[in-house]
JSON list of C-alpha atoms in Angstrom, two decimals:
[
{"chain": "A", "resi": 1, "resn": "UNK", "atom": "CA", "xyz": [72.78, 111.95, 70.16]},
{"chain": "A", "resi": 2, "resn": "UNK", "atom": "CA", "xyz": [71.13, 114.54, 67.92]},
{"chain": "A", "resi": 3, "resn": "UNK", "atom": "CA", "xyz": [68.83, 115.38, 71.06]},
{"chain": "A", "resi": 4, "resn": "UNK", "atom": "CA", "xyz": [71.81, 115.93, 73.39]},
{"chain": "A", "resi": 5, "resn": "UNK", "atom": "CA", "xyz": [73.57, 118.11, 70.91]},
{"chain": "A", "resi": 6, "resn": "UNK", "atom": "CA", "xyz": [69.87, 119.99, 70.33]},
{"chain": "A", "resi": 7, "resn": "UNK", "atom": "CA", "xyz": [69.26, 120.41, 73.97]},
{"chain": "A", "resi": 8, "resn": "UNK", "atom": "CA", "xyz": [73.16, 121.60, 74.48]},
{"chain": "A", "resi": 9, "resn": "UNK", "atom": "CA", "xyz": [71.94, 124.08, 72.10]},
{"chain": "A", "resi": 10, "resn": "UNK", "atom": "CA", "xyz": [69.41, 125.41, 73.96]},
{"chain": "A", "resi": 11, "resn": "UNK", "atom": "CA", "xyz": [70.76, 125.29, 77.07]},
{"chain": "A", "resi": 12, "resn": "UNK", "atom": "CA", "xyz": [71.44, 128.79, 78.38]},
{"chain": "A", "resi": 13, "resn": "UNK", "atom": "CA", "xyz": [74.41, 127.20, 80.65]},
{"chain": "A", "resi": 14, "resn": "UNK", "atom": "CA", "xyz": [76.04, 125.28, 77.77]},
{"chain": "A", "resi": 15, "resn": "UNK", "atom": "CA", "xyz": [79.21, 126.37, 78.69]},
{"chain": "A", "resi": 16, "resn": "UNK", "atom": "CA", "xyz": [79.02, 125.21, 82.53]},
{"chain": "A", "resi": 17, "resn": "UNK", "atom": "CA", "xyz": [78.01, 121.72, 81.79]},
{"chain": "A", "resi": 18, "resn": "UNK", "atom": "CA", "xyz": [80.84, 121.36, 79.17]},
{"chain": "A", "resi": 19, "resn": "UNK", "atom": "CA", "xyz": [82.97, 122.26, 82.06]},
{"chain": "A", "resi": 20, "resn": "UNK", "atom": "CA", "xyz": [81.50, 119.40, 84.40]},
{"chain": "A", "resi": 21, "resn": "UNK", "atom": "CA", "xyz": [81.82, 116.88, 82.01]},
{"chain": "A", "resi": 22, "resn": "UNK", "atom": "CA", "xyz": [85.26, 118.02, 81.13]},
{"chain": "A", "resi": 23, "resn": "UNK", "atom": "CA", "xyz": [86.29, 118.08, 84.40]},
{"chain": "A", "resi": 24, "resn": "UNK", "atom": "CA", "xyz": [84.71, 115.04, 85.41]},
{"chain": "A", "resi": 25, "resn": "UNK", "atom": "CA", "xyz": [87.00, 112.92, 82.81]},
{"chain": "A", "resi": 26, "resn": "UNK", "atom": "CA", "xyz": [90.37, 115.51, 82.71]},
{"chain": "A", "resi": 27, "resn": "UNK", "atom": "CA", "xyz": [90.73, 115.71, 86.43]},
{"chain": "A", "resi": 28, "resn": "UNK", "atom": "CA", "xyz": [90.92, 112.17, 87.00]},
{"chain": "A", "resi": 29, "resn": "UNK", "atom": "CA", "xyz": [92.73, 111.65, 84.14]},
{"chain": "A", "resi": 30, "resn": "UNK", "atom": "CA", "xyz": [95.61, 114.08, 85.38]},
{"chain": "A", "resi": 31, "resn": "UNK", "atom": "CA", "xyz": [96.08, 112.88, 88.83]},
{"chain": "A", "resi": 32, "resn": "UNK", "atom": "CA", "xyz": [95.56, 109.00, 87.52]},
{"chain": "A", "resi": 33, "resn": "UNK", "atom": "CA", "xyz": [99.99, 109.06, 88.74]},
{"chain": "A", "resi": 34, "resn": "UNK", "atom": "CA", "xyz": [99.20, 110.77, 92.13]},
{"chain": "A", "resi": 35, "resn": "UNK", "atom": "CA", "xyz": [99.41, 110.01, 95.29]},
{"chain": "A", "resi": 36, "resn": "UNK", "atom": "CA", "xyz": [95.77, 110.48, 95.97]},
{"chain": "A", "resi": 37, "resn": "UNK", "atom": "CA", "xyz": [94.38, 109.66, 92.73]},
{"chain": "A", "resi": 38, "resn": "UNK", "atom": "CA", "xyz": [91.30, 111.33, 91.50]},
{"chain": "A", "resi": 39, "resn": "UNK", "atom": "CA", "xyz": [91.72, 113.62, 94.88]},
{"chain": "A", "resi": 40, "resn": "UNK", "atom": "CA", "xyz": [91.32, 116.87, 93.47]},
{"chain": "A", "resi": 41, "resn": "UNK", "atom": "CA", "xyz": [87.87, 119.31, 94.85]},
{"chain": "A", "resi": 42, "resn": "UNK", "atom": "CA", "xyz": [85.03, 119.22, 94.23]},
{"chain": "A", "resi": 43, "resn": "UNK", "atom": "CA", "xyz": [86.14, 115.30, 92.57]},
{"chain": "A", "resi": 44, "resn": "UNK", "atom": "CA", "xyz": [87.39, 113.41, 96.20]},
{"chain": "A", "resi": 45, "resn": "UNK", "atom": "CA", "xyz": [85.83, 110.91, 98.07]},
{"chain": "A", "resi": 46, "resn": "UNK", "atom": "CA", "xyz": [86.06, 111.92, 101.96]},
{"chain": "A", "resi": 47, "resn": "UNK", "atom": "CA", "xyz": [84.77, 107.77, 102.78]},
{"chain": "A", "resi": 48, "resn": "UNK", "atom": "CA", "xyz": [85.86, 109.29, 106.80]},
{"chain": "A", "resi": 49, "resn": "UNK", "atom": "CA", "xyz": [81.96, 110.74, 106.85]},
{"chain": "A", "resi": 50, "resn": "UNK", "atom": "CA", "xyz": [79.91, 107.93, 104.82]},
{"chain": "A", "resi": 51, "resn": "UNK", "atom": "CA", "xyz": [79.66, 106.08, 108.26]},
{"chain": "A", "resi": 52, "resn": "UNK", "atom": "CA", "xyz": [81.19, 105.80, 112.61]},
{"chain": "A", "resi": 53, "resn": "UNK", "atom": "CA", "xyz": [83.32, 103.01, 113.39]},
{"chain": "A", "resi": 54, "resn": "UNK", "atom": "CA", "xyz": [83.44, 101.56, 116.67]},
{"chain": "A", "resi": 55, "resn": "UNK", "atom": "CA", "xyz": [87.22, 102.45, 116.97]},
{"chain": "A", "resi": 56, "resn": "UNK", "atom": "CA", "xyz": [89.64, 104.49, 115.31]},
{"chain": "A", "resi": 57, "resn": "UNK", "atom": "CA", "xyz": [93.10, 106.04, 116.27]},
{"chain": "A", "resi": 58, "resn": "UNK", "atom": "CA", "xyz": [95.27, 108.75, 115.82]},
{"chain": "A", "resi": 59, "resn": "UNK", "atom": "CA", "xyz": [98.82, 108.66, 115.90]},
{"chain": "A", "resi": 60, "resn": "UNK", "atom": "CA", "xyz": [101.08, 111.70, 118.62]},
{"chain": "A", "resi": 61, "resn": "UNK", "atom": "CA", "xyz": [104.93, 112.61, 118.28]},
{"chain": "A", "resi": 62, "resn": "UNK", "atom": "CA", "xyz": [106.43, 112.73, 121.18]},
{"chain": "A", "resi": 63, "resn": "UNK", "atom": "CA", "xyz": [109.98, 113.76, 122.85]},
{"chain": "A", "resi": 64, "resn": "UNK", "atom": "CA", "xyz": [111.37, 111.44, 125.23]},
{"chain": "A", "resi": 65, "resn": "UNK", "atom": "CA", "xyz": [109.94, 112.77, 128.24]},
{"chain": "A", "resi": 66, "resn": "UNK", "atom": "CA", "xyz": [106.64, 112.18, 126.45]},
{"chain": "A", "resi": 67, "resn": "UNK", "atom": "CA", "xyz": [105.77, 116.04, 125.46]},
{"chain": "A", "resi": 68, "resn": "UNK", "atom": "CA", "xyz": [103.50, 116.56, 122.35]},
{"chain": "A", "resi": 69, "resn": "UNK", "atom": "CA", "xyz": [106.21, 117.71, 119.25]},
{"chain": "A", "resi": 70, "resn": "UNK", "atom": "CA", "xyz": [105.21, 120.26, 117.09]},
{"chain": "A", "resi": 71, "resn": "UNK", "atom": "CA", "xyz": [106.06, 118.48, 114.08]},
{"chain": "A", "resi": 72, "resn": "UNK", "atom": "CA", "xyz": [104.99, 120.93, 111.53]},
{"chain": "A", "resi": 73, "resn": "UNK", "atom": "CA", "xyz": [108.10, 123.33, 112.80]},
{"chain": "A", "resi": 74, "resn": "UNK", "atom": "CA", "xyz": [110.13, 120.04, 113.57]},
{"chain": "A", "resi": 75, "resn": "UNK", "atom": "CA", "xyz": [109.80, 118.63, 109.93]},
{"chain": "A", "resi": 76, "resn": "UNK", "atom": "CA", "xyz": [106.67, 120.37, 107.81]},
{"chain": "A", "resi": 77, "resn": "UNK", "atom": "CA", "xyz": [104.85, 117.17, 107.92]},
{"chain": "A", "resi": 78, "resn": "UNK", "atom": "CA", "xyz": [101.14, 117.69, 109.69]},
{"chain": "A", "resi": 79, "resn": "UNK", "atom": "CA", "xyz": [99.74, 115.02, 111.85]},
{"chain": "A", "resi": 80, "resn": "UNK", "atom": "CA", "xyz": [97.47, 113.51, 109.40]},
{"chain": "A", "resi": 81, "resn": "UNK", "atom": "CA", "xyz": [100.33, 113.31, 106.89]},
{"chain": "A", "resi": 82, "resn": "UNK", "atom": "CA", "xyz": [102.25, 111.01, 109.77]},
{"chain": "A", "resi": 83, "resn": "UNK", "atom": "CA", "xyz": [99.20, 108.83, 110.21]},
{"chain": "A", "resi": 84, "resn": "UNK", "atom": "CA", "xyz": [98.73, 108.45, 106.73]},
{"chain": "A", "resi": 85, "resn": "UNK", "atom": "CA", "xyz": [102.23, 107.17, 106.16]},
{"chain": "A", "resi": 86, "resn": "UNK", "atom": "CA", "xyz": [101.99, 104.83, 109.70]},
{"chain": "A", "resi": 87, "resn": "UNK", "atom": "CA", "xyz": [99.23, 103.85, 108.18]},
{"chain": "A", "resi": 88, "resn": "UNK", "atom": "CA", "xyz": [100.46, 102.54, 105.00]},
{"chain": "A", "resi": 89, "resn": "UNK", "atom": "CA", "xyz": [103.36, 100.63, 106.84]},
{"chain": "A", "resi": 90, "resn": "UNK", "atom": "CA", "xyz": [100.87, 98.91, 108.84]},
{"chain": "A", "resi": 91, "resn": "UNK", "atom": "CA", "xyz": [99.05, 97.86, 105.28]},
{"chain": "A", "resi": 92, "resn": "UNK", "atom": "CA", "xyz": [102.32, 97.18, 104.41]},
{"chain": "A", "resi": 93, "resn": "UNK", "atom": "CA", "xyz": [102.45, 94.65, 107.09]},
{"chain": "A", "resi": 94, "resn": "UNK", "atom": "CA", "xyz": [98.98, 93.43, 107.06]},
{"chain": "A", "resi": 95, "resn": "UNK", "atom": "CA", "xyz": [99.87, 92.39, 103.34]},
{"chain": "A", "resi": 96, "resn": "UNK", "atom": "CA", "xyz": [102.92, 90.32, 104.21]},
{"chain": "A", "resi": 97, "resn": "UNK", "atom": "CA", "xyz": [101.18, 88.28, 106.59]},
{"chain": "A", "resi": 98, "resn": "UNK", "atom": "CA", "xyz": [98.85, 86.53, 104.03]},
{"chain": "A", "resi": 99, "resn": "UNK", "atom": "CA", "xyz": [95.89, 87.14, 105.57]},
{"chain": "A", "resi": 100, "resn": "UNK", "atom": "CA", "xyz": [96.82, 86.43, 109.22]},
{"chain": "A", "resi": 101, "resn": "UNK", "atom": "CA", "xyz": [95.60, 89.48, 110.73]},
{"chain": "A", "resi": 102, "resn": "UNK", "atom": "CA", "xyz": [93.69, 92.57, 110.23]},
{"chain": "A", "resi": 103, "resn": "UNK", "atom": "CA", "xyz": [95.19, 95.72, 110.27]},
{"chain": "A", "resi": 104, "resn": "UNK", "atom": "CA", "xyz": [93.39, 96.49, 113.73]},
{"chain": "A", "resi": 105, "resn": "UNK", "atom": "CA", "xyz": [94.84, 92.90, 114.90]},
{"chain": "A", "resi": 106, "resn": "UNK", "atom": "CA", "xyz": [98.29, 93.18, 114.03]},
{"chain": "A", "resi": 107, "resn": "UNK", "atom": "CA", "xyz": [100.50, 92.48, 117.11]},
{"chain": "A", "resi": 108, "resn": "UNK", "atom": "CA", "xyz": [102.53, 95.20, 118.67]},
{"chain": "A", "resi": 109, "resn": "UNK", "atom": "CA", "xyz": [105.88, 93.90, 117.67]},
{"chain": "A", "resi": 110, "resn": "UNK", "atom": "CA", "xyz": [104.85, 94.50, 113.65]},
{"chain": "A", "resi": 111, "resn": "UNK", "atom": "CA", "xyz": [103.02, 97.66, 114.58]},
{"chain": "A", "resi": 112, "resn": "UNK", "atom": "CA", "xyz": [106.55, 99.15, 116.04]},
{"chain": "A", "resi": 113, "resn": "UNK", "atom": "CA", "xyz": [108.06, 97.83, 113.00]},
{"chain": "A", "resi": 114, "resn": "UNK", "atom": "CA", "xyz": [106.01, 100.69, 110.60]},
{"chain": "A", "resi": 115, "resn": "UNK", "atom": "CA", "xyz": [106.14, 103.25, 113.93]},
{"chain": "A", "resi": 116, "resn": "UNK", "atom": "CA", "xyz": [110.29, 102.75, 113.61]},
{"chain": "A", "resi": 117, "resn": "UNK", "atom": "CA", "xyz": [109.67, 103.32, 109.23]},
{"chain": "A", "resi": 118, "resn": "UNK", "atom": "CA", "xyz": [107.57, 106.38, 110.18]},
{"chain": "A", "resi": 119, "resn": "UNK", "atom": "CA", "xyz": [110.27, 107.54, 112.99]},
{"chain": "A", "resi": 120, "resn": "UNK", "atom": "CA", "xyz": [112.87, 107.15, 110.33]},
{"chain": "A", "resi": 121, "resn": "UNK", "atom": "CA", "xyz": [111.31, 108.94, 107.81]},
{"chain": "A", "resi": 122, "resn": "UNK", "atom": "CA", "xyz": [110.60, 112.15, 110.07]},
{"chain": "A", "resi": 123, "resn": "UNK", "atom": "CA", "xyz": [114.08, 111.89, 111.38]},
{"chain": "A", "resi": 124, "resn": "UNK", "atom": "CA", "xyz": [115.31, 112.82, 107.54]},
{"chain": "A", "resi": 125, "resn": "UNK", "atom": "CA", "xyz": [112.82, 115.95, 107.02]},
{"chain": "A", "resi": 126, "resn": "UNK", "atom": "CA", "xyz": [113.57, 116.89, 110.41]},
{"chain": "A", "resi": 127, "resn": "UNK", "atom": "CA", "xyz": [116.07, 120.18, 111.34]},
{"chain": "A", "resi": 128, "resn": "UNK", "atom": "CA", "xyz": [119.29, 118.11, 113.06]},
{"chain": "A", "resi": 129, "resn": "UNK", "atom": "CA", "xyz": [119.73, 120.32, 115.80]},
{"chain": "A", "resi": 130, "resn": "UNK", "atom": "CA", "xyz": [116.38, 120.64, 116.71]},
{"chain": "A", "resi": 131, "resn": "UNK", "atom": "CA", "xyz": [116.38, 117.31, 116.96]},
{"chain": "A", "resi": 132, "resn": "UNK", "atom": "CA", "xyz": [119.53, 116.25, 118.81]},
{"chain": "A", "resi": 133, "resn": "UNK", "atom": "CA", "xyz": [117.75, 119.11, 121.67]},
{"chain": "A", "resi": 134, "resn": "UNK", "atom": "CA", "xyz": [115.30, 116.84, 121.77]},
{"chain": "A", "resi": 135, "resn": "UNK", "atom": "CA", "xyz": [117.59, 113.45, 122.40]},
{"chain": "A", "resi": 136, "resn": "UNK", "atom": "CA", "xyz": [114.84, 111.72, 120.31]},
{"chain": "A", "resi": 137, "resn": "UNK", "atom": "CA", "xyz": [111.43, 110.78, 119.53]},
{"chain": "A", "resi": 138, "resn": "UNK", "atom": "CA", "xyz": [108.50, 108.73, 120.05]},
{"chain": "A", "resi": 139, "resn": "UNK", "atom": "CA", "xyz": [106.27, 107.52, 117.91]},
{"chain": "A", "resi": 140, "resn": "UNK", "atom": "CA", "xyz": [102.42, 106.86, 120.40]},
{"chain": "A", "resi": 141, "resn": "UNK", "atom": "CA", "xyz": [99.47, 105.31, 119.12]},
{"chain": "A", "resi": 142, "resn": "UNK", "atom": "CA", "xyz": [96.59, 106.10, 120.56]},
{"chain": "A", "resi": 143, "resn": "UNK", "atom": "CA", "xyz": [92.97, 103.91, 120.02]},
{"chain": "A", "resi": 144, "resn": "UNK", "atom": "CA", "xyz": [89.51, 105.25, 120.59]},
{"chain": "A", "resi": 145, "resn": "UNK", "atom": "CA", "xyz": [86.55, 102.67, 121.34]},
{"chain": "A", "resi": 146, "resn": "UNK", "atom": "CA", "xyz": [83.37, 102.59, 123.17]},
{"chain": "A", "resi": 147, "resn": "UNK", "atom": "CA", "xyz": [83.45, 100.57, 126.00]},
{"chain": "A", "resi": 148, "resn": "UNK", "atom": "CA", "xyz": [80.75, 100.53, 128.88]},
{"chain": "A", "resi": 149, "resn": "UNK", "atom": "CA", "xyz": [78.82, 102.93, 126.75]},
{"chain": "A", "resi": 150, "resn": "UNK", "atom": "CA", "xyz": [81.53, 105.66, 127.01]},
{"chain": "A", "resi": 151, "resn": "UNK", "atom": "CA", "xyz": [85.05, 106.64, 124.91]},
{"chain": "A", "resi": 152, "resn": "UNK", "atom": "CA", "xyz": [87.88, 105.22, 125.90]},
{"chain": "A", "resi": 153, "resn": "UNK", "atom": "CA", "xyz": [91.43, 105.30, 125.08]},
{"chain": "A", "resi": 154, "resn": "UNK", "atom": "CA", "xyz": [94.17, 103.14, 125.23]},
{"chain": "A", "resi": 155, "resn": "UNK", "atom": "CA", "xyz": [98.20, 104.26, 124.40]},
{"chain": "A", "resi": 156, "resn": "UNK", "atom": "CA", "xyz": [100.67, 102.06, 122.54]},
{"chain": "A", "resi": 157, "resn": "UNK", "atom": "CA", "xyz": [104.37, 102.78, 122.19]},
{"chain": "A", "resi": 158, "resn": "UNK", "atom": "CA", "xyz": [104.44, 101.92, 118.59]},
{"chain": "A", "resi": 159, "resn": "UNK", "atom": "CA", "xyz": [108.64, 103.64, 117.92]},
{"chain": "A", "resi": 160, "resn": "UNK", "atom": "CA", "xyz": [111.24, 105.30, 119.33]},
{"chain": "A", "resi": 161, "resn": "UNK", "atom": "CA", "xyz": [114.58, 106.85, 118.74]},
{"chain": "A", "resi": 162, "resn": "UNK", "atom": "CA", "xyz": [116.98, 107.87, 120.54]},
{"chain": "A", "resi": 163, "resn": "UNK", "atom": "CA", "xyz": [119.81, 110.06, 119.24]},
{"chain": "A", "resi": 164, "resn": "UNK", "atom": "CA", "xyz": [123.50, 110.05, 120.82]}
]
């Protein structure tokens, strides 16, 4: 310890590393009740780059005659905020079946079960009337997998709503 505090001394950048090690214990500490705990730059994990998996999918609003929404002007929520939360309804789901599927596996029936959560949950940040000029939405997922040594893409209802 006395070798630390003698090299700490010395160190013309004392200051810095008492601000790294501070850091590295406060930050986590104060988002510990987040949402994204410990998420806070330079102190995330971004686990999307440590490797490619051999599918993926994103997740597309839709109106009823199947035109791309904005939603960010429809209901400030980004796309990757939507796929986050369709995402945790299919966990959700994956959970409750004790271990009968995978979250890639689950059938379509429970996938349109979080897609009509998600739906739901867009309808009440949404603007009304920008919404009933729509007549509804739809909620499309959309996989990504290499097949025959090229991309391909395959599109699954996964919600919709319909407004009166």
């Amino acid at each position: 310890m006395r070798s630390c505090l003698t090299w700490l001394r010395a160190e013309p950048c004392r200051f810095l590393w008492v601000l790294v090690i501070l850091s590295s214990l406060v930050i986590p500490w104060l988002t510990r009740a987040t949402a994204k705990p410990g998420e806070f730059y330079p102190f995330s994990n971004f686990p999307m780059y440590s490797r490619f998996l051999p599918r993926t999918y994103y997740v597309m609003v839709t109106d009823l005659n199947d035109a791309p929404v904005a939603t960010v002007p429809l209901s400030g929520q980004v796309s990757s905020n939507i796929k986050k939360a369709y995402d945790r309804n299919l966990d959700e789901l994956k959970k409750a079946s004790a271990g009968k599927y995978k979250k890639a596996d689950l059938p379509v029936e429970e996938r349109q079960k979080a897609g009509a959560k998600v739906l739901s949950w867009l309808m009440e940040l949404s603007d009304p009337a920008k919404l009933k000029a729509m007549g509804g939405l739809r909620l499309k997922q959309i996989d990504l997998f290499v097949e025959d040594g090229k991309i391909a893409q395959r599109t699954l209802e996964v919600g919709e709503v319909k407004l009166p």
